[in-house]
Short mmCIF file of C-alpha atoms in Angstrom, two decimals:
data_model
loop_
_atom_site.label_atom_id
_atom_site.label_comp_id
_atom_site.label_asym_id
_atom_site.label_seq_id
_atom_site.Cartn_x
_atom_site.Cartn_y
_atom_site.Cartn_z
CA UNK A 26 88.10 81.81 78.06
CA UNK A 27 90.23 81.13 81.19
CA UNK A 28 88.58 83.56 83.71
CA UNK A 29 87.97 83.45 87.46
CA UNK A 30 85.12 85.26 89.24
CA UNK A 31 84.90 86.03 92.65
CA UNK A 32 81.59 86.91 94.72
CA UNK A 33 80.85 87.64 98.08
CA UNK A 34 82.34 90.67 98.78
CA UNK A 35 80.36 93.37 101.45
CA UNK A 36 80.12 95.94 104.01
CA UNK A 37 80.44 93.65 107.49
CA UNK A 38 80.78 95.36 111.09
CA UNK A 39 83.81 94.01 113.32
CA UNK A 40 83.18 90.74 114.53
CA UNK A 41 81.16 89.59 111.81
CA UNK A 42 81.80 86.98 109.06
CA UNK A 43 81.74 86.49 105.18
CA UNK A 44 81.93 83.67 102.76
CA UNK A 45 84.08 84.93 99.35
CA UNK A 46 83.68 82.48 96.38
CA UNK A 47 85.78 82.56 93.46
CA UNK A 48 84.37 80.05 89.73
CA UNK A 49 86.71 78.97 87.91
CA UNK A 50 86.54 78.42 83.82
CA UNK A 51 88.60 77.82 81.07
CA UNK A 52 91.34 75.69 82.59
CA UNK A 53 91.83 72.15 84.33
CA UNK A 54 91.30 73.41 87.98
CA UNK A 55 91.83 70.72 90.07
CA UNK A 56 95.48 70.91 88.75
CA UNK A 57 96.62 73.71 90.27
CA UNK A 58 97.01 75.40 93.49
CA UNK A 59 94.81 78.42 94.11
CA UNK A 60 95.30 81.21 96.46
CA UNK A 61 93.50 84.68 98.10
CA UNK A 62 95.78 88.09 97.40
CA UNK A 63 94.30 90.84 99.09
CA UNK A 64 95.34 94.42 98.20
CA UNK A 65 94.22 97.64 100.91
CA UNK A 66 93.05 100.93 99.38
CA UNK A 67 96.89 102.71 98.48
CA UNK A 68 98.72 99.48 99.50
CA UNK A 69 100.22 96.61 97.46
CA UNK A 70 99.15 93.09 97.04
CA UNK A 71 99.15 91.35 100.34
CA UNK A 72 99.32 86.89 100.03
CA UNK A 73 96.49 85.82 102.45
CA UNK A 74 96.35 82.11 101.84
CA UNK A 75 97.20 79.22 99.36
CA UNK A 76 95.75 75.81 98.78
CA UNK A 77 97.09 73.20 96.57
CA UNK A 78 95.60 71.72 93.78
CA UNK A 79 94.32 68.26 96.05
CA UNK A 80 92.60 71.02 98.94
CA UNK A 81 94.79 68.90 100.62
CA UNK A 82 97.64 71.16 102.06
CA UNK A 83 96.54 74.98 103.35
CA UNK A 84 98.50 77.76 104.64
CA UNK A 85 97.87 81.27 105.86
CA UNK A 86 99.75 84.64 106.61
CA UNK A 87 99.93 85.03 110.39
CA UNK A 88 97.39 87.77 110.98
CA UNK A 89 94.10 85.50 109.58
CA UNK A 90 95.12 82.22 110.68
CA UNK A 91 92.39 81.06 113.08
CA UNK A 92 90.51 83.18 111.49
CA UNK A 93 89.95 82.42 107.80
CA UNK A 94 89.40 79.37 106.02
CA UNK A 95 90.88 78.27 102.83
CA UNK A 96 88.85 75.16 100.74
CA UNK A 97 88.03 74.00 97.04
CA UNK A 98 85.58 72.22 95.45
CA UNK A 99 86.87 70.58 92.26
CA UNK A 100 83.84 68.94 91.62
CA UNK A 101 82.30 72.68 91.11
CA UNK A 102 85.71 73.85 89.81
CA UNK A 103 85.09 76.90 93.04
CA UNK A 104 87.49 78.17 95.54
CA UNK A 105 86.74 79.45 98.84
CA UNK A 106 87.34 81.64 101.79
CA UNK A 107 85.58 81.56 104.62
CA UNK A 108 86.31 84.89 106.84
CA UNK A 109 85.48 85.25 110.71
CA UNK A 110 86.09 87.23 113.52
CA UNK A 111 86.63 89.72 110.44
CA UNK A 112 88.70 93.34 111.82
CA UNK A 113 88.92 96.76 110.14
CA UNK A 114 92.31 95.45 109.20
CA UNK A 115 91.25 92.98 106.63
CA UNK A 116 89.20 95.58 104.69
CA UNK A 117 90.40 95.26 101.06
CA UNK A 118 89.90 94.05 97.64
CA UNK A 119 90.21 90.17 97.29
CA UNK A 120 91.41 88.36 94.67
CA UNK A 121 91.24 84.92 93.97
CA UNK A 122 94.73 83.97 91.82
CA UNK A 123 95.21 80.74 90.38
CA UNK A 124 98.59 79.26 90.90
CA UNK A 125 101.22 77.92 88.23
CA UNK A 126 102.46 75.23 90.74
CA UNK A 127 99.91 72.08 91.59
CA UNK A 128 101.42 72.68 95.12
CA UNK A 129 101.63 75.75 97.63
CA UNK A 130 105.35 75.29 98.94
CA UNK A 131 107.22 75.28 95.25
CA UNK A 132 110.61 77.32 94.53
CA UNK A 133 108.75 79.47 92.02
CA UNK A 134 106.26 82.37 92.66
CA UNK A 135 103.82 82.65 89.85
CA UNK A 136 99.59 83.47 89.64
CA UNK A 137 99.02 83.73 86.38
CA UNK A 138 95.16 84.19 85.95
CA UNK A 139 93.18 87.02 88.66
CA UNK A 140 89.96 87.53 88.99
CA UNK A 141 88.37 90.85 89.63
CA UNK A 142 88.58 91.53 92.79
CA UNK A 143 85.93 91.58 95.60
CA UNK A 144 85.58 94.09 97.77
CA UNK A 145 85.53 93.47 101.76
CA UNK A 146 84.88 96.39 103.82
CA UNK A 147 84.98 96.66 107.71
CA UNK A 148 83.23 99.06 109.63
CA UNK B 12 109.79 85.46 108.03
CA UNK B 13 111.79 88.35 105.95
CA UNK B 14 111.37 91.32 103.89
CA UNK B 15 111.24 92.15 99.85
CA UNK B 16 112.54 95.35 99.11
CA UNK B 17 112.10 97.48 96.22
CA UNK B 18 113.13 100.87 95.08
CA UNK B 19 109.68 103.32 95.69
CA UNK B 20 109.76 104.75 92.31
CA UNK B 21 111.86 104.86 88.93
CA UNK B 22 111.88 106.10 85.69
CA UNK B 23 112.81 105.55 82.00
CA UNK B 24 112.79 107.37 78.77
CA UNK B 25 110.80 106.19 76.34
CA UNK B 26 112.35 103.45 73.90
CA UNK B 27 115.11 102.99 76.74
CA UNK B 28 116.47 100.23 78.85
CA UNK B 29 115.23 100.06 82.48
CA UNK B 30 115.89 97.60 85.14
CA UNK B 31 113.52 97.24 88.60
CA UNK B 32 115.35 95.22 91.45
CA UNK B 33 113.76 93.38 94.22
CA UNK B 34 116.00 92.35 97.53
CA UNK B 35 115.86 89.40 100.60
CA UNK B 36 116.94 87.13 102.12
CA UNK B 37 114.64 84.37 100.52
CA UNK B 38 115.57 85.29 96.69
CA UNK B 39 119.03 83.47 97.83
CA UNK B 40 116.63 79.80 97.66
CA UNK B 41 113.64 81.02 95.86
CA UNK B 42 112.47 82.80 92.23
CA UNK B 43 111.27 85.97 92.11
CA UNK B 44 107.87 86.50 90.26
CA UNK B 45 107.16 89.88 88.98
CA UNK B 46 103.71 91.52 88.59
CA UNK B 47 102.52 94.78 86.65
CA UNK B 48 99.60 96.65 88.12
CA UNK B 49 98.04 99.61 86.40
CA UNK B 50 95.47 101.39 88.00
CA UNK B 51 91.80 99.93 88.80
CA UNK B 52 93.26 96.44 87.60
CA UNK B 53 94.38 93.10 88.80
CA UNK B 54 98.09 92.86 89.13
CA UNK B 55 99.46 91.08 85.84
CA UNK B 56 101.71 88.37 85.92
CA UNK B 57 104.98 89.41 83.66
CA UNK B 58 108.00 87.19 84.89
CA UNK B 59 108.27 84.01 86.83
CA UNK B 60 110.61 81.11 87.39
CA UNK B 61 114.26 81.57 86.11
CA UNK B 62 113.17 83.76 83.67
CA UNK B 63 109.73 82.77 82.33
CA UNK B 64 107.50 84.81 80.00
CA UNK B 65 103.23 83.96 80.40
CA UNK B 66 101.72 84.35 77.19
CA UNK B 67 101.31 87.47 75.82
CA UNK B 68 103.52 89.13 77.63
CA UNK B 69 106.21 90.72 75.23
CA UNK B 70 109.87 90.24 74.97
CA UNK B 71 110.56 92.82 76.41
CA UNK B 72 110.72 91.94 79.64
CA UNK B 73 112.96 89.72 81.14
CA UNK B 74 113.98 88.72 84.03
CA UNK B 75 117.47 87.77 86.01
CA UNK B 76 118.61 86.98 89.51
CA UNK B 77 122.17 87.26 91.43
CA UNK B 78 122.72 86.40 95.40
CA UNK B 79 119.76 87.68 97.20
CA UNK B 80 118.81 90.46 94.58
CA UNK B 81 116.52 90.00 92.05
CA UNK B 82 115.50 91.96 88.83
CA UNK B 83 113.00 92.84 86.35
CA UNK B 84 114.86 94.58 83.26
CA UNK B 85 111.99 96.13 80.01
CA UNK B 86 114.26 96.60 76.61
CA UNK B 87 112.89 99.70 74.74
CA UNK B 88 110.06 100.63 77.39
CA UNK B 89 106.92 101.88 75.89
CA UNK B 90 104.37 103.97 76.67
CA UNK B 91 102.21 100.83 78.01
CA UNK B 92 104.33 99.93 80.19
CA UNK B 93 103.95 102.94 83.10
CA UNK B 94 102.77 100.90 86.31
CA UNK B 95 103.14 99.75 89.35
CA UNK B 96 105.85 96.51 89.64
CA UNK B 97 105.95 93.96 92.63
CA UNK B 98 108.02 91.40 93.31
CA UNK B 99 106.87 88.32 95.03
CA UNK B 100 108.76 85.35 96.47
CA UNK B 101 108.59 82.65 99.49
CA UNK B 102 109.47 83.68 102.96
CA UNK B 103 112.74 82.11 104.19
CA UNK B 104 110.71 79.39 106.04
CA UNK B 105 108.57 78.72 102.40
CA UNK B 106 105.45 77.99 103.70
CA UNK B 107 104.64 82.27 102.98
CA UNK B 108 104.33 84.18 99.82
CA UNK B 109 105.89 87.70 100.21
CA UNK B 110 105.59 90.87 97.88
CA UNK B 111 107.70 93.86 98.04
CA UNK B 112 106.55 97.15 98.91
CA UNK B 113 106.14 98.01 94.66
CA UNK B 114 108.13 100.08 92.39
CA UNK B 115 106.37 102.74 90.16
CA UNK B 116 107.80 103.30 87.10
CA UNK B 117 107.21 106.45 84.84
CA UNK B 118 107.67 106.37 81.57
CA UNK B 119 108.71 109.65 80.39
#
């Protein structure tokens, strides 16, 4: 079954950090790009970061660059995001999404598998 | 950067035609991909590319683009189908993925 499962989700005062995880199964993952959607209580889906399928290209929306950290590990078939310096601002659900290009910067907009969300709360 | 707009809210009648449209600046270089969320679940991919179905979504749906505007049209909408839409796309520069601010549809 083509699922993805993300982890590491908490309650974290302002300041402090948090490592989310997200497995991968049921597809070839180190062919596709992966990215982090995060979606605020009563908002819609916000992009937070991509990565393509080589870990070898990363990109991030303005507000968490220098802040978060995108990486893979195809070996382990895992994405990650590591989140410092975290504000009340980035409390929301996280999703991992996986990607229907192998790179970030493609014509075409497309994450076709979600996981379940992990939530990140601030406060 | 730039902006994806979308109309707040719309409605159908059951078994009807409805069409959900999504406008910027980027949709004049880049696709539009189109995402139905119902409540308490991930969003749902429905639409990519040119006009792309993943599988199992149904035939209804479809999707078209013109200029800087593009749209999300469901043939005979069903009951299902009551949700939350977004459109996504690059930013103007690429290196971004935008989504608009959502359009709920009713279903009545």
């Amino acid at each position: 079954e083509v699922q993805l499962l993300e982890s590491g989700g908490d309650l974290v005062r302002p300041g402090g950090s948090l490592r989310l995880s997200c497995a991968a199964t049921g597809f070839t993952f180190r062919n596709f790009a992966m990215a982090w959607v995060r979606q605020a209580p009563g908002k819609g889906p916000e992009w937070v970061s991509g990565i393509s399928a080589s870990g070898g290209s990363t990109y991030y929306i303005d507000s968490v660059k220098g802040r978060f950290t995108i990486s893979r590990d195809n070996s382990k078939d895992t994405l990650f995001l590591e989140m410092n310096s975290l504000r009340g601002e980035d409390t929301a659900i996280y999703y991992c999404a996986k990607d229907v290009n192998r790179v970030v910067v493609a014509p075409v907009v497309g994450f076709d598998i979600w996981g379940q969300g992990t939530l990140v709360s601030v406060s | 950067s730039s902006e994806l707009t979308q109309d707040p809210a719309v409605s159908v009648a059951l078994g009807q035609t409805v069409t959900i449209t999504c406008r910027g600046d980027s949709l004049g270089t880049f696709y539009a991909g189109w995402f139905q969320q119902k409540p308490r679940q991930a969003p749902l991919l429905v639409i990519y590319g040119k006009n792309t179905r993943p599988s199992g979504i149904p035939d209804r749906f479809s999707g078209s683009a013109s200029g800087k505007t593009s749209s999300l049209t469901i043939t005979g909408a069903q009951a299902e189908d009551e949700a939350d839409y977004y459109c996504a796309s690059r930013d103007t520069s690429g290196d971004h993925v935008l989504f608009g601010g959502g359009t709920k549809l009713t279903v009545l």
